[in-house]
PDB file of C-alpha atoms in Angstrom:
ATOM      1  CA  UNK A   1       9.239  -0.596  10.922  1.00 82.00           C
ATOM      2  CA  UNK A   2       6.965  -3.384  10.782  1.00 90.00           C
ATOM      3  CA  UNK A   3       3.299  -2.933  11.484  1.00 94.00           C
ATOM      4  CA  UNK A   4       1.341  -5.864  13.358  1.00 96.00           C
ATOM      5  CA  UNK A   5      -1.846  -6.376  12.202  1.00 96.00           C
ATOM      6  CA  UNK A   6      -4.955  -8.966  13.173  1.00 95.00           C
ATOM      7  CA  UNK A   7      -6.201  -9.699  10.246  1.00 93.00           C
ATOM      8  CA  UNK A   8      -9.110 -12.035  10.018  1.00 92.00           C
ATOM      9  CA  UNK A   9     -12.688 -13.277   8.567  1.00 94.00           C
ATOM     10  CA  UNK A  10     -15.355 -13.325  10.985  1.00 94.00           C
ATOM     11  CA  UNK A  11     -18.989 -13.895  10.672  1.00 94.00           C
ATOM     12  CA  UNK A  12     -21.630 -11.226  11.103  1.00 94.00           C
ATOM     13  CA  UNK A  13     -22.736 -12.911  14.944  1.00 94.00           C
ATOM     14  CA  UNK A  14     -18.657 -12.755  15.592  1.00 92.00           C
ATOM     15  CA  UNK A  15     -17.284 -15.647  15.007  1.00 93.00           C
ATOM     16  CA  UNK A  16     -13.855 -16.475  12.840  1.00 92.00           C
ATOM     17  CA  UNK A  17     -14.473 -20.527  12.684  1.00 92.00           C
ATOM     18  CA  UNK A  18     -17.578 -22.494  13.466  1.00 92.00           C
ATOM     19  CA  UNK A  19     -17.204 -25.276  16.242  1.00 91.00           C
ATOM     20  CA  UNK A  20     -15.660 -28.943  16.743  1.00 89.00           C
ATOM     21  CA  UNK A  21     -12.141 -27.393  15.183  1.00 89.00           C
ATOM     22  CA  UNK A  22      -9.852 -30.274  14.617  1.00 88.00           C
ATOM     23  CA  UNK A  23      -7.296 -31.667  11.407  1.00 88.00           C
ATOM     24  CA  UNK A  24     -10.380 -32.941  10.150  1.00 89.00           C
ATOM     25  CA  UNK A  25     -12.389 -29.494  10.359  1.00 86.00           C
ATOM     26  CA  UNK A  26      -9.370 -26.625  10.318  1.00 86.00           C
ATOM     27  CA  UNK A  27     -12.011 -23.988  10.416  1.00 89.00           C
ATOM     28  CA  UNK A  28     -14.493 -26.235  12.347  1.00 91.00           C
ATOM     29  CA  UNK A  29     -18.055 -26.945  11.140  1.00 90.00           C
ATOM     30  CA  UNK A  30     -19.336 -24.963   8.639  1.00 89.00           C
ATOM     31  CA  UNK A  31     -16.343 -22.540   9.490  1.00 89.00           C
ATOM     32  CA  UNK A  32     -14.824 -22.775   5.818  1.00 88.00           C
ATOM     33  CA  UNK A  33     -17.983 -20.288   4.546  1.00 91.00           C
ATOM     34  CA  UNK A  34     -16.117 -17.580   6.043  1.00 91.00           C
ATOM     35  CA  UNK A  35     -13.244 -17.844   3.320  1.00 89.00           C
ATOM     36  CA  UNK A  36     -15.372 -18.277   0.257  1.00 87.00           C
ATOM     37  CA  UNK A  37     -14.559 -14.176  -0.596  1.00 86.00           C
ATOM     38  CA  UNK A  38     -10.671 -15.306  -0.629  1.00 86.00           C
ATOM     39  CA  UNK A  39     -11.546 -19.020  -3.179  1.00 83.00           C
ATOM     40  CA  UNK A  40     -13.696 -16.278  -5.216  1.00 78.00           C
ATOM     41  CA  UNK A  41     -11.337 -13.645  -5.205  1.00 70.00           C
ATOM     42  CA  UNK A  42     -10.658 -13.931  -8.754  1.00 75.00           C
ATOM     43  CA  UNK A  43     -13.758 -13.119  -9.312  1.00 80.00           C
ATOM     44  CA  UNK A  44     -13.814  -9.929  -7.911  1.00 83.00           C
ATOM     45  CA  UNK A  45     -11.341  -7.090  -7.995  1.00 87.00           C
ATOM     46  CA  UNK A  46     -11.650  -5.590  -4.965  1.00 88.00           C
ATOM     47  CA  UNK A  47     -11.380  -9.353  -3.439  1.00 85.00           C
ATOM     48  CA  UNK A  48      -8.047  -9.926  -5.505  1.00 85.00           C
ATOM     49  CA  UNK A  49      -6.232  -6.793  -4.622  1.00 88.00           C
ATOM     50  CA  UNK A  50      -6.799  -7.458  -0.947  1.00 88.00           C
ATOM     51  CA  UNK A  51      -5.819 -10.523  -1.607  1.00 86.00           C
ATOM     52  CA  UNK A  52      -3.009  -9.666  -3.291  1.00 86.00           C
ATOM     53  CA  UNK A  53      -1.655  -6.876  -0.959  1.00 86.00           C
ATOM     54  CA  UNK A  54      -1.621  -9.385   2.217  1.00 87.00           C
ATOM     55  CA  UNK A  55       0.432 -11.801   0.137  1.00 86.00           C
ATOM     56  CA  UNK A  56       3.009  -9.086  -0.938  1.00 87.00           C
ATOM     57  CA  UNK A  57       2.727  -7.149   2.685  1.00 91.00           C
ATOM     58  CA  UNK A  58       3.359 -10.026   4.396  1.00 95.00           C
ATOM     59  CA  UNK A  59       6.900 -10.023   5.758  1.00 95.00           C
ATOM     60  CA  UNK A  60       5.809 -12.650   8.714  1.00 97.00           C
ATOM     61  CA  UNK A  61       3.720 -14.510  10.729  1.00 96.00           C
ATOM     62  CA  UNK A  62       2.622 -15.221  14.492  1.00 97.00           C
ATOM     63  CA  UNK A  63       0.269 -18.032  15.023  1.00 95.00           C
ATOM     64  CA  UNK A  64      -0.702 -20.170  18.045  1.00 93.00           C
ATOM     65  CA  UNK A  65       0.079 -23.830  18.252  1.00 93.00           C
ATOM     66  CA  UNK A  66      -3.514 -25.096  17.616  1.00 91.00           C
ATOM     67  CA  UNK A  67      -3.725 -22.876  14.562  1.00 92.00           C
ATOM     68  CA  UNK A  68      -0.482 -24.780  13.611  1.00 93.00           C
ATOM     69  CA  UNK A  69      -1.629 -28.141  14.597  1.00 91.00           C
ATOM     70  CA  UNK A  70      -4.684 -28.265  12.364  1.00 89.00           C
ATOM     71  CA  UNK A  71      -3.316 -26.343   9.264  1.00 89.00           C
ATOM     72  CA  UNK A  72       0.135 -27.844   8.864  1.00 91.00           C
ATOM     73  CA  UNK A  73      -1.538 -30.472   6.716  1.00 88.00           C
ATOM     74  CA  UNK A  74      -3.868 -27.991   4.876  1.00 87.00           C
ATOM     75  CA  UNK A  75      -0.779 -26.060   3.881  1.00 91.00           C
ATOM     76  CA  UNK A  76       1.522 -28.394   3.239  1.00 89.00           C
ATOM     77  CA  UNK A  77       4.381 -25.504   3.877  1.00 92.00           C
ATOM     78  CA  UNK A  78       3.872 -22.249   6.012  1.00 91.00           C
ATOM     79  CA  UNK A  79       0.767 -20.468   5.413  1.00 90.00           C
ATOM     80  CA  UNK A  80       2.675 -17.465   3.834  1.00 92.00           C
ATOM     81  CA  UNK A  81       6.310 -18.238   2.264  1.00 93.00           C
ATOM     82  CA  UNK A  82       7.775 -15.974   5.433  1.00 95.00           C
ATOM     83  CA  UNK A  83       9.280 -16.682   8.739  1.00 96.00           C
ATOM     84  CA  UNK A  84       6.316 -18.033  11.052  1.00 96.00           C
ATOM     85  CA  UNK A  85       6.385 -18.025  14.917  1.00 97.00           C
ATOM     86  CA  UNK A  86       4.344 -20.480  17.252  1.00 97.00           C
ATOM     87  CA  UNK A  87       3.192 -18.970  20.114  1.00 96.00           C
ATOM     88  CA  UNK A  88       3.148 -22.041  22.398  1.00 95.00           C
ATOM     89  CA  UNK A  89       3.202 -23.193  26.068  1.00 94.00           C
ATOM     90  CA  UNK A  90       4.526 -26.740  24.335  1.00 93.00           C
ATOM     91  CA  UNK A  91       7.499 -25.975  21.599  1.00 91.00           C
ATOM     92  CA  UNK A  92       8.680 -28.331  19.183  1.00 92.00           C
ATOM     93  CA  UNK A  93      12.100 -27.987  17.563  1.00 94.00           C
ATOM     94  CA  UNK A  94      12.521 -25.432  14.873  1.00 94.00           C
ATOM     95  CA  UNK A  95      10.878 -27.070  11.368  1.00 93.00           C
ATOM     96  CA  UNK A  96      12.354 -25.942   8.430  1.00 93.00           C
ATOM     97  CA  UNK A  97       9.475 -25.580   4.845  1.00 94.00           C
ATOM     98  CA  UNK A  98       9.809 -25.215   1.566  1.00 92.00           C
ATOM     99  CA  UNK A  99       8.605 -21.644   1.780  1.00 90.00           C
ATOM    100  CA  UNK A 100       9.852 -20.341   5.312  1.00 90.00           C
ATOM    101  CA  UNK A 101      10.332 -21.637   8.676  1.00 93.00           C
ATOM    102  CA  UNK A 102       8.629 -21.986  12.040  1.00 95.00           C
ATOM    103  CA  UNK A 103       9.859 -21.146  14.930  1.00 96.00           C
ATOM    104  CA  UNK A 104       8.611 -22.085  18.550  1.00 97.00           C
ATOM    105  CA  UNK A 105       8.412 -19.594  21.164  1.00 97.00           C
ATOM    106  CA  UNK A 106       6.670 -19.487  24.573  1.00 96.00           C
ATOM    107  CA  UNK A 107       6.439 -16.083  25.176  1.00 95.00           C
ATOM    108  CA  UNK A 108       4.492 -13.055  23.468  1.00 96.00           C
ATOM    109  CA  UNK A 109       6.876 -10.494  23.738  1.00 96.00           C
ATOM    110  CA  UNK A 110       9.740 -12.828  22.547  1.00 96.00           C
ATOM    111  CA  UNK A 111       7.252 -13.913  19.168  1.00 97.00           C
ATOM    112  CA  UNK A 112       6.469 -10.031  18.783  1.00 97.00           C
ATOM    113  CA  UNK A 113      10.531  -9.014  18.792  1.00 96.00           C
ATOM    114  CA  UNK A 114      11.529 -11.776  16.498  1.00 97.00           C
ATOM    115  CA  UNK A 115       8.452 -11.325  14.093  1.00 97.00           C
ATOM    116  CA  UNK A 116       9.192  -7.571  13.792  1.00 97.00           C
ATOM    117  CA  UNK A 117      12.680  -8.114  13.297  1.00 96.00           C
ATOM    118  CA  UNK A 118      12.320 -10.550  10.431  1.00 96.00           C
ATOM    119  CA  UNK A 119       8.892  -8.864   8.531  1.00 96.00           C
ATOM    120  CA  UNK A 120      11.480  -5.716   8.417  1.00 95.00           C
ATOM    121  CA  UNK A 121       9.106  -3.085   6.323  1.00 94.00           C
ATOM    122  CA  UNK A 122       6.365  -5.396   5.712  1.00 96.00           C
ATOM    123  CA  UNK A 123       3.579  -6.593   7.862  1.00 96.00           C
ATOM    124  CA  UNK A 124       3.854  -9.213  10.869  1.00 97.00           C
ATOM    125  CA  UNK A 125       0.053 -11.179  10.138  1.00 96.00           C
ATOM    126  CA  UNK A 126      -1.438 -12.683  13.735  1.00 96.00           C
ATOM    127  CA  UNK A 127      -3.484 -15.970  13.208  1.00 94.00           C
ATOM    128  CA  UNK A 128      -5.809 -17.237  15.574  1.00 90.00           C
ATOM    129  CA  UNK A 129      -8.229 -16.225  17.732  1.00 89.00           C
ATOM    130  CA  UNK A 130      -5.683 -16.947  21.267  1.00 90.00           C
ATOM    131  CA  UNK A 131      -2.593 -15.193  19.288  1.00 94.00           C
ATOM    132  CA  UNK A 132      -4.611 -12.042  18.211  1.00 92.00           C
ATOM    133  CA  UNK A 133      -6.193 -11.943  22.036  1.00 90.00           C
ATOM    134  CA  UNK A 134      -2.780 -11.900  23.490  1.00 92.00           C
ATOM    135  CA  UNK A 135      -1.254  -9.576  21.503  1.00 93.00           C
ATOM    136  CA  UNK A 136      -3.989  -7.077  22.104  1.00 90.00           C
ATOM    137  CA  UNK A 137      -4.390  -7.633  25.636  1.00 87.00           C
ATOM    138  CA  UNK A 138      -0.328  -6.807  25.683  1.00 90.00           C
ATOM    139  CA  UNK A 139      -1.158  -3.363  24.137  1.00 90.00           C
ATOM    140  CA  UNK A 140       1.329  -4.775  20.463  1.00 94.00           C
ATOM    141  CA  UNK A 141      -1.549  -4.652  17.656  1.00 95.00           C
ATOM    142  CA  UNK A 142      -1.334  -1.453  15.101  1.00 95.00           C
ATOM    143  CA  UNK A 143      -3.879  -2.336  13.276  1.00 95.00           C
ATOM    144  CA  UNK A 144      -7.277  -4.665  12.847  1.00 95.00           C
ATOM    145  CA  UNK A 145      -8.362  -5.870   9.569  1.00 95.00           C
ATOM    146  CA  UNK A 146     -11.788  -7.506   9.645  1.00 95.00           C
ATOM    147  CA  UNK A 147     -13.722  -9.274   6.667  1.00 94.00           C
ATOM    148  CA  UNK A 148     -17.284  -9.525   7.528  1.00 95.00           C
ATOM    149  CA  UNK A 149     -18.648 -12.408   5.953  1.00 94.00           C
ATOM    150  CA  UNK A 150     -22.455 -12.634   4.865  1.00 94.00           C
ATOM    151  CA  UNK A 151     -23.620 -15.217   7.249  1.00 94.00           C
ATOM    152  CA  UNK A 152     -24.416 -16.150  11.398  1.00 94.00           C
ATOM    153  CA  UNK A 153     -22.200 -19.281  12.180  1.00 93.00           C
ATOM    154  CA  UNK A 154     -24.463 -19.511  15.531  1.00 92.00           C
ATOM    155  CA  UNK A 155     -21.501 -21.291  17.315  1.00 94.00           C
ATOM    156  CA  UNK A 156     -17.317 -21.467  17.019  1.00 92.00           C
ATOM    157  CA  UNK A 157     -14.620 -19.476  18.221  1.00 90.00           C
ATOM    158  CA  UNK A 158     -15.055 -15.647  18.481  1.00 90.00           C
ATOM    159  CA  UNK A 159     -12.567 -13.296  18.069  1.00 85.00           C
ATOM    160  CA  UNK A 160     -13.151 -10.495  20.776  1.00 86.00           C
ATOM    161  CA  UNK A 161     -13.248 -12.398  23.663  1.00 82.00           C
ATOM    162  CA  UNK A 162     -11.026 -13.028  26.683  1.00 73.00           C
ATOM    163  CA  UNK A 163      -9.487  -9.169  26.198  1.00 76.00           C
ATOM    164  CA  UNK A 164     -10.258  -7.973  29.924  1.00 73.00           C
ATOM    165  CA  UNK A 165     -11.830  -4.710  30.743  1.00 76.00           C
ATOM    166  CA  UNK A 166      -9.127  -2.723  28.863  1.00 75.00           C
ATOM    167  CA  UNK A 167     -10.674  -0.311  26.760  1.00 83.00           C
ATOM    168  CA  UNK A 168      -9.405   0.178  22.993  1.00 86.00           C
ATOM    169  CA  UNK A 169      -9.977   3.138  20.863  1.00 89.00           C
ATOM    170  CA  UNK A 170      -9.586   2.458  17.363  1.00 93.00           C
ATOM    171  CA  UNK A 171      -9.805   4.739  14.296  1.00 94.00           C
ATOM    172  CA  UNK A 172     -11.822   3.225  11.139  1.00 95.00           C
ATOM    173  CA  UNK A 173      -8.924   3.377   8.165  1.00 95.00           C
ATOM    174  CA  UNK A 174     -11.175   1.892   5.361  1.00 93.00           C
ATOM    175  CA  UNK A 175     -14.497   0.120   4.892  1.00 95.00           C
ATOM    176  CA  UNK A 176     -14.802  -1.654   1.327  1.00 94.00           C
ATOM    177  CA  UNK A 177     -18.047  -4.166   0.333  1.00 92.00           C
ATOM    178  CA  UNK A 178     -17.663  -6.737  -2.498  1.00 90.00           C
ATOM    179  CA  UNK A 179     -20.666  -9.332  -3.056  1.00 88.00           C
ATOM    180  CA  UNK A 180     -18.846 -12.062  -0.591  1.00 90.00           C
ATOM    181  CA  UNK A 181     -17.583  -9.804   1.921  1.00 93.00           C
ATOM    182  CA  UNK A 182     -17.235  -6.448   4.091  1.00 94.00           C
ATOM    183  CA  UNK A 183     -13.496  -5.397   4.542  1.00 95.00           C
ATOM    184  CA  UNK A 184     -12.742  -3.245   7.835  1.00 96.00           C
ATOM    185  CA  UNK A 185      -9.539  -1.870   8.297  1.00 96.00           C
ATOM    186  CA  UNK A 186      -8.467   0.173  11.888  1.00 96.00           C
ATOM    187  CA  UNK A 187      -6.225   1.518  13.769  1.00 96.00           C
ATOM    188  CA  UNK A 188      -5.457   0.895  17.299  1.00 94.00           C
ATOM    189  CA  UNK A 189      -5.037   4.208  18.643  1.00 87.00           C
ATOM    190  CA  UNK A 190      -4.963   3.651  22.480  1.00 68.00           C
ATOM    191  CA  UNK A 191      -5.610   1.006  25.032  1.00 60.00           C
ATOM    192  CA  UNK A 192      -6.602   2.218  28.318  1.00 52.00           C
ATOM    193  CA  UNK A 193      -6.019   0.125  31.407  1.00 50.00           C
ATOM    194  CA  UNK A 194      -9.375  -0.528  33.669  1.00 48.00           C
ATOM    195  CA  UNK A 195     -10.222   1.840  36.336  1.00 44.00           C
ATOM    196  CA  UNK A 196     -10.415   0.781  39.971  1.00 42.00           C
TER     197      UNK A 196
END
């Protein structure tokens, strides 16, 4: 069965793009530092197999719509050559790619059924800061892969926030350093619901 994992690159101070994110700035100001460990991957092998194992485990993909909105230009296709579901409040009509499809949905139960279904025994990869929220707010994460970049944006969009008072136990899977990066790999073990 499919696994869903958050997987993203964050800054030290928390943050996974810098601020002002538009079409203009996908990862907002100064936000495209955080993925300078995947342009230098080649240049380091524990970089490139990371790389290369979220390519190959990728069997689909949840974003949200403003993810969508300011990469579908960067990409030029779907981000990975899988099926891709837009968690939206606004859907568009299915658009078809030369790698995959997307797929508008409005709700996040509905985007985590169809995502599981097609990713079959590979990985269903959250993007975006709103996506990964909901999903772990609704309890449907496995597992949360952090790269820890070497820098403090100061400002953007953070990752952790907007989760509630539900507390989450996780279990650390992996930590690996390279010179661009810190890779963090857990497992959601439990989410307790707040006490009264």
């Amino acid at each position: 069965m499919a696994r869903v994992l958050l997987d993203v690159t964050m800054s030290l101070d928390g943050f996974m793009a810098g601020p002002d994110v538009s079409v203009e700035n996908p990862m907002g100001i100064g936000g495209l530092r955080l993925h300078e460990w995947i342009f230098e991957a080649s240049s380091n092998e524990v970089d490139a197999e990371i790389s290369r194992g979220t390519q190959v485990g990728t069997g689909a993909v949840v974003l949200g719509r403003r993810t969508f909105d300011v990469g579908i230009d960067v990409w030029n296709d779907t981000p990975f050559p899988v099926p891709c579901l837009v968690l939206t409040h606004h859907p568009l009509a299915e658009r078809v790619e030369k790698s995959g499809t997307f797929t508008f949905v409005t709700d996040v139960r509905d985007a985590f059924d169809r995502a599981t279904a097609a990713a079959g025994d590979r990985d269903v990869r959250l993007m975006g800061a709103t996506v990964g929220q909901q999903f772990l707010a609704a309890g449907l994460v496995d597992e949360i892969r952090v790269q820890v970049a070497p820098v403090l944006l100061g400002a953007g969009r953070r990752l952790f926030e907007h989760l509630g008072d539900a507390h989450i136990e996780l279990e650390r899977l992996a930590t690996v350093d390279s010179p661009h990066v810190t890779h963090l790999r857990y497992r959601v073990r439990r989410q307790a619901t707040p006490q009264a």
